[in-house]
Amino acid sequence: MFGLFDSTKKAVKKYNKVAHKIMALEDTMKAMSDEALKNQTKIFKDRIKNGETLDDILVEAFATVREASKRVTGLTPYFVQLVGGMSIHDGNIAEMRTGEGKTLTAVLPAYLNALNGDGVHIVTVNEYLAKREAEGEIGDLFRFLGLTVGLNIRDLDREGKKAAYACDIMYSTNSELGFDYLRDHMVLYHKDMVAQRGYPYAIIDEVDSILIDEARTPLIISGPAKQTQNLYQQSDRFVKSLSDHEYELDVESNTVELTPEGIAKAESVFNIENLYDLSHVSLLHHINNALKANFTMFRDKEYMVVEGEVLIIDQFTGRVLKGRQFSEGLHQALEAKENVEIKKETVTVATITYQNFFRMYKKLSGMTGTAKTEEDEFIEIYNMSVIEIPTNKPVIREDAKDYFFVTAEEKYQALIEEIKRRHEIGQPILIGTIAVETSEFLSMELRKHRINHEVLNAKNHEREAEIVAKAGQKGAVTIATNMAGRGTDIKLGEGVVELGGLAVLGSEKHDARRIDNQLRGRSGRQGDPGFSRFYLSAEDELMVRRGGDRFRTIIETLQRAQATGEPVTSKMITSLITGAQKRSEGVNSEIRKNVLRYDDVLRVQREIIYAERTSILTKETVEEEVIKFIETIVEAEIDEFIIPHGRNKFEIKDEAIVHHFESFLIPKGMVKIEDVNEMDEVEIVNHYKDLAIKLLVSKKEVVPQEVYNEFLKVIMLRVIDTYWMRHIDAMSELRQGVRLQSYGQQNPLIIYQKEGKRMFDEMRYNISKDIARYAALGRIELNVSREAVVKNTSTNQGEDASKQKRKQPKRAHRSQLPWNRR
């Protein structure tokens, strides 16, 4: 850790020197007219064209933005914001406390990097923030300096998106960027790709939220559905019928599985011999999902049910993720559990993880208030160091010691008393909770005590901006889940400073220390006073999962020793909890790395297929590629009929060859057996190659060249897309299947890699074979046109425009039930 701390010190020292040079230009810039200041952009662009680097012009460019900001927004970037801007420009993460002006800091490196004409993407956690910056003062600042500003949101059509991507600066959300990338590699014409310039430079706001918290969920575009609803209901009924001794729940790792008795019961109920036989992968997967849904996931904590729909609650922000689904059938398992309509499980047609998407950028950087605890992961996966930027004014907030109680009841009682005491003097209070149910329970308690308050949780997020704006006013009491943490600033009302600023009271600790720090950081911005304290009990989820009885015993012992009825404060328990949080962070980090290890297998395959696809879209003609496919296929297919017998002697199965090629490459009757009899092993291969190529090339005689070119492109795109989509779905099934392999002392990842490569090679061979076949035997229609293989695609973050119609469920005969299919 010393080395990492050192890197911050060294970097800040270097940036401080440059920041003094920028400050020294203040008077020169002040003397410039608006026109002269705007003209700086053109001067800088010319200097770059003449060979200067971005670093050469950094001092003057930052000074220009600083002066322009004063004129457009009335805000002048502080010295520490210049330091933050430089660390972002260097491809690092600037860790800046709440209220230190991250938004304005990002303008400095964004302006500088936009001067080379490649474009800069500024990534925010939600569309509200993206819109606020692009359309507000920050956007005006870029526009004042002569740069174009785009906003990329979900509602835009393709032309609107293309225009946004073509801008110097584009604001977007992380999910929209990822989905655009996947959709760009499903288009049928190159002109329809929205990211024409690729992925040059990204500045990610709240970088830990996007690259760490959301990295466990890959982005998925899905196509028409699979039929498996019945299996969800059967599995759910089975799991609900289990007795305690038939399943085992591991509280610490939050996992659940069948005991030997439970396995025997499953085999009897589903009438099968061995649940762990590979032919029952699908059934076992459904049972595991039903176990997870019934025993490890709770309504109003991980999800809510609203109007017959299961909605996910984001565990890091407390928001409802509208339209998003748990993947791999877990969502359908929850729908079965809650007895609401089960949505069809869809087929994955394109997918990527955030880690692999953002690693495609030539340069990546970010900013947040809390990233240092995850620095190792940022360095290992993204090659970004975390640079702690000093605050503009010293932080004077009082972070009080944690209070410990034996039971949750005692904890909430003490918390309510503290709220009453502070509310009586008018001090604004922010109460942090980690679940919707806790926020609603505390809201009920406050109503009993007639304390007016606002609740900011997943059920009430529409009024978020309004609630946050008032949270720092005199007498305000706000209960919030983790969502009050990001991209919002709580400003203090009149007379609040004298009362001690905003008091932040945490009702529980989160698995990750960052989230607790984020809550604390709501208070004490820009040198304001403030207070924070966490109230904890031995019954809290984190304490129970990480050794509940031990905590209970320690707290009870300490309580007896005091005998004053006061809450317990103890360095020992605090350090035990910090240790528990570190372990949780480690576990979560390992889960993310594992997601990445699996996606890396797919990433290599995805990049090969996407590169081939893009090359088809951009080339004038693909005839050469098609001819290569024909030659490869003839050689490979003939191989099994030419058997070596001693040195340079071969047995040629003439009749078999003729029959075989008639079935897929050459029209019937075109080759006679007596012709083949006369040929040796080399002549026969060349004969078939020539015939197939002639069949292909002869098509040019009947249609214009452009129709012929289009015919070949249509074949290649259609075949590649069909096979690739099937392959992705097969890889997803393989991944679920290899989990079972760990029971046989084998590493599932290695099996996934080997089997995945074998499947990919097989798919590429089949692609070549189909392209060769259709190109040789196909007839060209004059009105040939490109068509998408999958229509009505939706994403795992909400439906796309074309909604699918519901079909009536069909009854299945016993022989057709999913677990009876082989």
PDB file of N, CA, C and O in Angstrom, residues 553-617:
ATOM      1  N   THR A 553     -21.987 -11.728  21.632  1.00  0.00           N
ATOM      2  CA  THR A 553     -21.301 -12.016  22.901  1.00  0.00           C
ATOM      3  C   THR A 553     -20.421 -10.837  23.308  1.00  0.00           C
ATOM      4  O   THR A 553     -20.450 -10.389  24.462  1.00  0.00           O
ATOM      5  N   ILE A 554     -19.652 -10.305  22.337  1.00  0.00           N
ATOM      6  CA  ILE A 554     -18.738  -9.190  22.662  1.00  0.00           C
ATOM      7  C   ILE A 554     -19.532  -7.980  23.141  1.00  0.00           C
ATOM      8  O   ILE A 554     -19.215  -7.367  24.167  1.00  0.00           O
ATOM      9  N   ILE A 555     -20.609  -7.644  22.405  1.00  0.00           N
ATOM     10  CA  ILE A 555     -21.386  -6.448  22.775  1.00  0.00           C
ATOM     11  C   ILE A 555     -22.034  -6.632  24.144  1.00  0.00           C
ATOM     12  O   ILE A 555     -22.018  -5.725  24.983  1.00  0.00           O
ATOM     13  N   GLU A 556     -22.600  -7.833  24.389  1.00  0.00           N
ATOM     14  CA  GLU A 556     -23.242  -8.092  25.694  1.00  0.00           C
ATOM     15  C   GLU A 556     -22.230  -7.956  26.825  1.00  0.00           C
ATOM     16  O   GLU A 556     -22.512  -7.359  27.868  1.00  0.00           O
ATOM     17  N   THR A 557     -21.028  -8.482  26.607  1.00  0.00           N
ATOM     18  CA  THR A 557     -19.972  -8.406  27.639  1.00  0.00           C
ATOM     19  C   THR A 557     -19.631  -6.941  27.916  1.00  0.00           C
ATOM     20  O   THR A 557     -19.549  -6.506  29.064  1.00  0.00           O
ATOM     21  N   LEU A 558     -19.448  -6.168  26.839  1.00  0.00           N
ATOM     22  CA  LEU A 558     -19.088  -4.748  27.013  1.00  0.00           C
ATOM     23  C   LEU A 558     -20.220  -3.982  27.693  1.00  0.00           C
ATOM     24  O   LEU A 558     -19.984  -3.120  28.523  1.00  0.00           O
ATOM     25  N   GLN A 559     -21.445  -4.332  27.325  1.00  0.00           N
ATOM     26  CA  GLN A 559     -22.604  -3.650  27.917  1.00  0.00           C
ATOM     27  C   GLN A 559     -22.652  -3.875  29.429  1.00  0.00           C
ATOM     28  O   GLN A 559     -22.878  -2.943  30.201  1.00  0.00           O
ATOM     29  N   ARG A 560     -22.424  -5.151  29.851  1.00  0.00           N
ATOM     30  CA  ARG A 560     -22.450  -5.477  31.287  1.00  0.00           C
ATOM     31  C   ARG A 560     -21.349  -4.713  32.009  1.00  0.00           C
ATOM     32  O   ARG A 560     -21.524  -4.231  33.122  1.00  0.00           O
ATOM     33  N   ALA A 561     -20.205  -4.599  31.357  1.00  0.00           N
ATOM     34  CA  ALA A 561     -19.067  -3.935  31.986  1.00  0.00           C
ATOM     35  C   ALA A 561     -19.386  -2.458  32.240  1.00  0.00           C
ATOM     36  O   ALA A 561     -18.978  -1.874  33.234  1.00  0.00           O
ATOM     37  N   GLN A 562     -20.163  -1.839  31.344  1.00  0.00           N
ATOM     38  CA  GLN A 562     -20.472  -0.409  31.510  1.00  0.00           C
ATOM     39  C   GLN A 562     -21.598  -0.204  32.519  1.00  0.00           C
ATOM     40  O   GLN A 562     -21.548   0.705  33.333  1.00  0.00           O
ATOM     41  N   ALA A 563     -22.637  -1.031  32.342  1.00  0.00           N
ATOM     42  CA  ALA A 563     -23.833  -0.967  33.202  1.00  0.00           C
ATOM     43  C   ALA A 563     -24.409   0.438  33.302  1.00  0.00           C
ATOM     44  O   ALA A 563     -24.952   0.832  34.305  1.00  0.00           O
ATOM     45  N   THR A 564     -24.292   1.243  32.247  1.00  0.00           N
ATOM     46  CA  THR A 564     -24.836   2.608  32.306  1.00  0.00           C
ATOM     47  C   THR A 564     -26.020   2.771  31.369  1.00  0.00           C
ATOM     48  O   THR A 564     -26.661   3.805  31.350  1.00  0.00           O
ATOM     49  N   GLY A 565     -26.272   1.718  30.549  1.00  0.00           N
ATOM     50  CA  GLY A 565     -27.357   1.831  29.564  1.00  0.00           C
ATOM     51  C   GLY A 565     -26.947   2.630  28.347  1.00  0.00           C
ATOM     52  O   GLY A 565     -27.728   2.841  27.429  1.00  0.00           O
ATOM     53  N   GLU A 566     -25.704   3.112  28.355  1.00  0.00           N
ATOM     54  CA  GLU A 566     -25.212   3.869  27.200  1.00  0.00           C
ATOM     55  C   GLU A 566     -24.865   2.905  26.054  1.00  0.00           C
ATOM     56  O   GLU A 566     -24.531   1.760  26.293  1.00  0.00           O
ATOM     57  N   PRO A 567     -24.906   3.395  24.807  1.00  0.00           N
ATOM     58  CA  PRO A 567     -24.492   2.505  23.713  1.00  0.00           C
ATOM     59  C   PRO A 567     -22.998   2.185  23.823  1.00  0.00           C
ATOM     60  O   PRO A 567     -22.227   2.944  24.395  1.00  0.00           O
ATOM     61  N   VAL A 568     -22.627   1.053  23.268  1.00  0.00           N
ATOM     62  CA  VAL A 568     -21.229   0.617  23.327  1.00  0.00           C
ATOM     63  C   VAL A 568     -20.460   1.218  22.156  1.00  0.00           C
ATOM     64  O   VAL A 568     -20.931   1.233  21.031  1.00  0.00           O
ATOM     65  N   THR A 569     -19.277   1.773  22.439  1.00  0.00           N
ATOM     66  CA  THR A 569     -18.364   2.122  21.343  1.00  0.00           C
ATOM     67  C   THR A 569     -17.113   1.299  21.580  1.00  0.00           C
ATOM     68  O   THR A 569     -16.644   1.196  22.706  1.00  0.00           O
ATOM     69  N   SER A 570     -16.598   0.676  20.544  1.00  0.00           N
ATOM     70  CA  SER A 570     -15.455  -0.200  20.758  1.00  0.00           C
ATOM     71  C   SER A 570     -14.586  -0.261  19.509  1.00  0.00           C
ATOM     72  O   SER A 570     -15.075  -0.565  18.420  1.00  0.00           O
ATOM     73  N   LYS A 571     -13.294   0.062  19.708  1.00  0.00           N
ATOM     74  CA  LYS A 571     -12.358   0.007  18.576  1.00  0.00           C
ATOM     75  C   LYS A 571     -12.265  -1.418  18.039  1.00  0.00           C
ATOM     76  O   LYS A 571     -12.132  -1.633  16.845  1.00  0.00           O
ATOM     77  N   MET A 572     -12.329  -2.375  18.959  1.00  0.00           N
ATOM     78  CA  MET A 572     -12.168  -3.769  18.564  1.00  0.00           C
ATOM     79  C   MET A 572     -13.294  -4.182  17.600  1.00  0.00           C
ATOM     80  O   MET A 572     -13.041  -4.775  16.551  1.00  0.00           O
ATOM     81  N   ILE A 573     -14.568  -3.826  17.981  1.00  0.00           N
ATOM     82  CA  ILE A 573     -15.685  -4.234  17.102  1.00  0.00           C
ATOM     83  C   ILE A 573     -15.587  -3.491  15.767  1.00  0.00           C
ATOM     84  O   ILE A 573     -15.804  -4.078  14.699  1.00  0.00           O
ATOM     85  N   THR A 574     -15.230  -2.201  15.834  1.00  0.00           N
ATOM     86  CA  THR A 574     -15.097  -1.429  14.577  1.00  0.00           C
ATOM     87  C   THR A 574     -14.087  -2.093  13.652  1.00  0.00           C
ATOM     88  O   THR A 574     -14.330  -2.248  12.457  1.00  0.00           O
ATOM     89  N   SER A 575     -12.953  -2.519  14.235  1.00  0.00           N
ATOM     90  CA  SER A 575     -11.941  -3.126  13.348  1.00  0.00           C
ATOM     91  C   SER A 575     -12.401  -4.505  12.862  1.00  0.00           C
ATOM     92  O   SER A 575     -12.086  -4.910  11.748  1.00  0.00           O
ATOM     93  N   LEU A 576     -13.211  -5.224  13.681  1.00  0.00           N
ATOM     94  CA  LEU A 576     -13.766  -6.501  13.216  1.00  0.00           C
ATOM     95  C   LEU A 576     -14.704  -6.270  12.025  1.00  0.00           C
ATOM     96  O   LEU A 576     -14.694  -7.021  11.053  1.00  0.00           O
ATOM     97  N   ILE A 577     -15.496  -5.194  12.130  1.00  0.00           N
ATOM     98  CA  ILE A 577     -16.443  -4.902  11.045  1.00  0.00           C
ATOM     99  C   ILE A 577     -15.696  -4.467   9.786  1.00  0.00           C
ATOM    100  O   ILE A 577     -16.022  -4.894   8.679  1.00  0.00           O
ATOM    101  N   THR A 578     -14.678  -3.629   9.963  1.00  0.00           N
ATOM    102  CA  THR A 578     -13.870  -3.217   8.802  1.00  0.00           C
ATOM    103  C   THR A 578     -13.266  -4.452   8.134  1.00  0.00           C
ATOM    104  O   THR A 578     -13.246  -4.564   6.910  1.00  0.00           O
ATOM    105  N   GLY A 579     -12.823  -5.397   8.975  1.00  0.00           N
ATOM    106  CA  GLY A 579     -12.275  -6.652   8.434  1.00  0.00           C
ATOM    107  C   GLY A 579     -13.337  -7.418   7.653  1.00  0.00           C
ATOM    108  O   GLY A 579     -13.072  -7.960   6.572  1.00  0.00           O
ATOM    109  N   ALA A 580     -14.574  -7.439   8.204  1.00  0.00           N
ATOM    110  CA  ALA A 580     -15.684  -8.134   7.527  1.00  0.00           C
ATOM    111  C   ALA A 580     -15.978  -7.468   6.185  1.00  0.00           C
ATOM    112  O   ALA A 580     -16.207  -8.140   5.178  1.00  0.00           O
ATOM    113  N   GLN A 581     -15.940  -6.124   6.182  1.00  0.00           N
ATOM    114  CA  GLN A 581     -16.200  -5.409   4.923  1.00  0.00           C
ATOM    115  C   GLN A 581     -15.097  -5.685   3.904  1.00  0.00           C
ATOM    116  O   GLN A 581     -15.372  -5.898   2.725  1.00  0.00           O
ATOM    117  N   LYS A 582     -13.853  -5.729   4.392  1.00  0.00           N
ATOM    118  CA  LYS A 582     -12.742  -6.019   3.466  1.00  0.00           C
ATOM    119  C   LYS A 582     -12.917  -7.403   2.838  1.00  0.00           C
ATOM    120  O   LYS A 582     -12.665  -7.601   1.662  1.00  0.00           O
ATOM    121  N   ARG A 583     -13.383  -8.369   3.689  1.00  0.00           N
ATOM    122  CA  ARG A 583     -13.595  -9.724   3.152  1.00  0.00           C
ATOM    123  C   ARG A 583     -14.699  -9.707   2.093  1.00  0.00           C
ATOM    124  O   ARG A 583     -14.578 -10.324   1.050  1.00  0.00           O
ATOM    125  N   SER A 584     -15.776  -8.960   2.375  1.00  0.00           N
ATOM    126  CA  SER A 584     -16.876  -8.854   1.407  1.00  0.00           C
ATOM    127  C   SER A 584     -16.380  -8.227   0.112  1.00  0.00           C
ATOM    128  O   SER A 584     -16.732  -8.678  -0.979  1.00  0.00           O
ATOM    129  N   GLU A 585     -15.581  -7.159   0.256  1.00  0.00           N
ATOM    130  CA  GLU A 585     -15.040  -6.503  -0.945  1.00  0.00           C
ATOM    131  C   GLU A 585     -14.198  -7.488  -1.750  1.00  0.00           C
ATOM    132  O   GLU A 585     -14.258  -7.520  -2.976  1.00  0.00           O
ATOM    133  N   GLY A 586     -13.429  -8.310  -1.024  1.00  0.00           N
ATOM    134  CA  GLY A 586     -12.582  -9.316  -1.681  1.00  0.00           C
ATOM    135  C   GLY A 586     -13.423 -10.327  -2.437  1.00  0.00           C
ATOM    136  O   GLY A 586     -13.130 -10.683  -3.583  1.00  0.00           O
ATOM    137  N   VAL A 587     -14.505 -10.791  -1.772  1.00  0.00           N
ATOM    138  CA  VAL A 587     -15.394 -11.782  -2.412  1.00  0.00           C
ATOM    139  C   VAL A 587     -16.018 -11.175  -3.673  1.00  0.00           C
ATOM    140  O   VAL A 587     -16.036 -11.781  -4.742  1.00  0.00           O
ATOM    141  N   ASN A 588     -16.528  -9.925  -3.525  1.00  0.00           N
ATOM    142  CA  ASN A 588     -17.170  -9.273  -4.675  1.00  0.00           C
ATOM    143  C   ASN A 588     -16.180  -9.027  -5.809  1.00  0.00           C
ATOM    144  O   ASN A 588     -16.503  -9.150  -6.981  1.00  0.00           O
ATOM    145  N   SER A 589     -14.957  -8.669  -5.438  1.00  0.00           N
ATOM    146  CA  SER A 589     -13.919  -8.421  -6.443  1.00  0.00           C
ATOM    147  C   SER A 589     -13.636  -9.711  -7.215  1.00  0.00           C
ATOM    148  O   SER A 589     -13.480  -9.718  -8.432  1.00  0.00           O
ATOM    149  N   GLU A 590     -13.607 -10.829  -6.482  1.00  0.00           N
ATOM    150  CA  GLU A 590     -13.340 -12.135  -7.114  1.00  0.00           C
ATOM    151  C   GLU A 590     -14.478 -12.494  -8.079  1.00  0.00           C
ATOM    152  O   GLU A 590     -14.240 -13.019  -9.164  1.00  0.00           O
ATOM    153  N   ILE A 591     -15.733 -12.176  -7.656  1.00  0.00           N
ATOM    154  CA  ILE A 591     -16.886 -12.458  -8.535  1.00  0.00           C
ATOM    155  C   ILE A 591     -16.744 -11.668  -9.843  1.00  0.00           C
ATOM    156  O   ILE A 591     -16.931 -12.198 -10.935  1.00  0.00           O
ATOM    157  N   ARG A 592     -16.360 -10.369  -9.707  1.00  0.00           N
ATOM    158  CA  ARG A 592     -16.200  -9.536 -10.913  1.00  0.00           C
ATOM    159  C   ARG A 592     -15.096 -10.070 -11.813  1.00  0.00           C
ATOM    160  O   ARG A 592     -15.222 -10.124 -13.023  1.00  0.00           O
ATOM    161  N   LYS A 593     -13.988 -10.485 -11.170  1.00  0.00           N
ATOM    162  CA  LYS A 593     -12.869 -11.002 -11.976  1.00  0.00           C
ATOM    163  C   LYS A 593     -13.279 -12.281 -12.684  1.00  0.00           C
ATOM    164  O   LYS A 593     -12.871 -12.539 -13.815  1.00  0.00           O
ATOM    165  N   ASN A 594     -14.112 -13.077 -12.013  1.00  0.00           N
ATOM    166  CA  ASN A 594     -14.555 -14.328 -12.612  1.00  0.00           C
ATOM    167  C   ASN A 594     -15.459 -14.067 -13.818  1.00  0.00           C
ATOM    168  O   ASN A 594     -15.324 -14.701 -14.856  1.00  0.00           O
ATOM    169  N   VAL A 595     -16.380 -13.087 -13.656  1.00  0.00           N
ATOM    170  CA  VAL A 595     -17.236 -12.686 -14.786  1.00  0.00           C
ATOM    171  C   VAL A 595     -16.342 -12.308 -15.966  1.00  0.00           C
ATOM    172  O   VAL A 595     -16.574 -12.686 -17.105  1.00  0.00           O
ATOM    173  N   LEU A 596     -15.279 -11.568 -15.652  1.00  0.00           N
ATOM    174  CA  LEU A 596     -14.368 -11.088 -16.690  1.00  0.00           C
ATOM    175  C   LEU A 596     -13.598 -12.248 -17.335  1.00  0.00           C
ATOM    176  O   LEU A 596     -13.423 -12.296 -18.546  1.00  0.00           O
ATOM    177  N   ARG A 597     -13.149 -13.207 -16.501  1.00  0.00           N
ATOM    178  CA  ARG A 597     -12.392 -14.348 -17.062  1.00  0.00           C
ATOM    179  C   ARG A 597     -13.244 -15.111 -18.072  1.00  0.00           C
ATOM    180  O   ARG A 597     -12.772 -15.507 -19.120  1.00  0.00           O
ATOM    181  N   TYR A 598     -14.521 -15.293 -17.734  1.00  0.00           N
ATOM    182  CA  TYR A 598     -15.407 -15.991 -18.671  1.00  0.00           C
ATOM    183  C   TYR A 598     -15.654 -15.133 -19.910  1.00  0.00           C
ATOM    184  O   TYR A 598     -15.659 -15.612 -21.030  1.00  0.00           O
ATOM    185  N   ASP A 599     -15.868 -13.815 -19.694  1.00  0.00           N
ATOM    186  CA  ASP A 599     -16.154 -12.960 -20.853  1.00  0.00           C
ATOM    187  C   ASP A 599     -14.926 -12.809 -21.741  1.00  0.00           C
ATOM    188  O   ASP A 599     -15.047 -12.552 -22.934  1.00  0.00           O
ATOM    189  N   ASP A 600     -13.715 -12.962 -21.172  1.00  0.00           N
ATOM    190  CA  ASP A 600     -12.502 -12.865 -21.986  1.00  0.00           C
ATOM    191  C   ASP A 600     -12.472 -13.937 -23.070  1.00  0.00           C
ATOM    192  O   ASP A 600     -11.944 -13.727 -24.153  1.00  0.00           O
ATOM    193  N   VAL A 601     -13.037 -15.120 -22.741  1.00  0.00           N
ATOM    194  CA  VAL A 601     -13.097 -16.196 -23.738  1.00  0.00           C
ATOM    195  C   VAL A 601     -13.979 -15.729 -24.900  1.00  0.00           C
ATOM    196  O   VAL A 601     -13.628 -15.861 -26.069  1.00  0.00           O
ATOM    197  N   LEU A 602     -15.129 -15.140 -24.544  1.00  0.00           N
ATOM    198  CA  LEU A 602     -16.068 -14.663 -25.560  1.00  0.00           C
ATOM    199  C   LEU A 602     -15.523 -13.421 -26.269  1.00  0.00           C
ATOM    200  O   LEU A 602     -15.797 -13.204 -27.449  1.00  0.00           O
ATOM    201  N   ARG A 603     -14.754 -12.607 -25.525  1.00  0.00           N
ATOM    202  CA  ARG A 603     -14.234 -11.347 -26.102  1.00  0.00           C
ATOM    203  C   ARG A 603     -13.374 -11.616 -27.342  1.00  0.00           C
ATOM    204  O   ARG A 603     -13.526 -10.978 -28.376  1.00  0.00           O
ATOM    205  N   VAL A 604     -12.460 -12.601 -27.225  1.00  0.00           N
ATOM    206  CA  VAL A 604     -11.574 -12.924 -28.347  1.00  0.00           C
ATOM    207  C   VAL A 604     -12.427 -13.337 -29.547  1.00  0.00           C
ATOM    208  O   VAL A 604     -12.211 -12.875 -30.669  1.00  0.00           O
ATOM    209  N   GLN A 605     -13.436 -14.190 -29.284  1.00  0.00           N
ATOM    210  CA  GLN A 605     -14.306 -14.657 -30.365  1.00  0.00           C
ATOM    211  C   GLN A 605     -15.123 -13.503 -30.946  1.00  0.00           C
ATOM    212  O   GLN A 605     -15.256 -13.372 -32.164  1.00  0.00           O
ATOM    213  N   ARG A 606     -15.644 -12.652 -30.038  1.00  0.00           N
ATOM    214  CA  ARG A 606     -16.476 -11.527 -30.477  1.00  0.00           C
ATOM    215  C   ARG A 606     -15.677 -10.594 -31.381  1.00  0.00           C
ATOM    216  O   ARG A 606     -16.158 -10.136 -32.416  1.00  0.00           O
ATOM    217  N   GLU A 607     -14.419 -10.312 -30.993  1.00  0.00           N
ATOM    218  CA  GLU A 607     -13.612  -9.375 -31.784  1.00  0.00           C
ATOM    219  C   GLU A 607     -13.313  -9.932 -33.175  1.00  0.00           C
ATOM    220  O   GLU A 607     -13.291  -9.195 -34.150  1.00  0.00           O
ATOM    221  N   ILE A 608     -13.101 -11.259 -33.267  1.00  0.00           N
ATOM    222  CA  ILE A 608     -12.834 -11.877 -34.589  1.00  0.00           C
ATOM    223  C   ILE A 608     -14.074 -11.729 -35.484  1.00  0.00           C
ATOM    224  O   ILE A 608     -13.995 -11.261 -36.613  1.00  0.00           O
ATOM    225  N   ILE A 609     -15.238 -12.117 -34.924  1.00  0.00           N
ATOM    226  CA  ILE A 609     -16.483 -12.077 -35.717  1.00  0.00           C
ATOM    227  C   ILE A 609     -16.838 -10.630 -36.093  1.00  0.00           C
ATOM    228  O   ILE A 609     -17.185 -10.337 -37.237  1.00  0.00           O
ATOM    229  N   TYR A 610     -16.743  -9.703 -35.117  1.00  0.00           N
ATOM    230  CA  TYR A 610     -17.098  -8.309 -35.393  1.00  0.00           C
ATOM    231  C   TYR A 610     -16.163  -7.699 -36.444  1.00  0.00           C
ATOM    232  O   TYR A 610     -16.585  -6.928 -37.302  1.00  0.00           O
ATOM    233  N   ALA A 611     -14.877  -8.054 -36.390  1.00  0.00           N
ATOM    234  CA  ALA A 611     -13.921  -7.511 -37.376  1.00  0.00           C
ATOM    235  C   ALA A 611     -14.272  -8.048 -38.770  1.00  0.00           C
ATOM    236  O   ALA A 611     -14.253  -7.301 -39.759  1.00  0.00           O
ATOM    237  N   GLU A 612     -14.612  -9.346 -38.856  1.00  0.00           N
ATOM    238  CA  GLU A 612     -14.978  -9.926 -40.159  1.00  0.00           C
ATOM    239  C   GLU A 612     -16.239  -9.253 -40.700  1.00  0.00           C
ATOM    240  O   GLU A 612     -16.331  -8.923 -41.883  1.00  0.00           O
ATOM    241  N   ARG A 613     -17.184  -9.013 -39.788  1.00  0.00           N
ATOM    242  CA  ARG A 613     -18.463  -8.415 -40.185  1.00  0.00           C
ATOM    243  C   ARG A 613     -18.259  -6.999 -40.710  1.00  0.00           C
ATOM    244  O   ARG A 613     -18.822  -6.615 -41.739  1.00  0.00           O
ATOM    245  N   THR A 614     -17.447  -6.214 -39.954  1.00  0.00           N
ATOM    246  CA  THR A 614     -17.204  -4.820 -40.356  1.00  0.00           C
ATOM    247  C   THR A 614     -16.490  -4.786 -41.702  1.00  0.00           C
ATOM    248  O   THR A 614     -16.758  -3.930 -42.545  1.00  0.00           O
ATOM    249  N   SER A 615     -15.576  -5.739 -41.904  1.00  0.00           N
ATOM    250  CA  SER A 615     -14.836  -5.762 -43.171  1.00  0.00           C
ATOM    251  C   SER A 615     -15.792  -6.050 -44.346  1.00  0.00           C
ATOM    252  O   SER A 615     -15.664  -5.477 -45.420  1.00  0.00           O
ATOM    253  N   ILE A 616     -16.815  -6.907 -44.118  1.00  0.00           N
ATOM    254  CA  ILE A 616     -17.810  -7.167 -45.181  1.00  0.00           C
ATOM    255  C   ILE A 616     -18.565  -5.875 -45.497  1.00  0.00           C
ATOM    256  O   ILE A 616     -18.812  -5.539 -46.655  1.00  0.00           O
ATOM    257  N   LEU A 617     -18.927  -5.120 -44.438  1.00  0.00           N
ATOM    258  CA  LEU A 617     -19.722  -3.901 -44.632  1.00  0.00           C
ATOM    259  C   LEU A 617     -18.928  -2.826 -45.373  1.00  0.00           C
ATOM    260  O   LEU A 617     -19.490  -2.021 -46.102  1.00  0.00           O
TER     261      LEU A 617
END
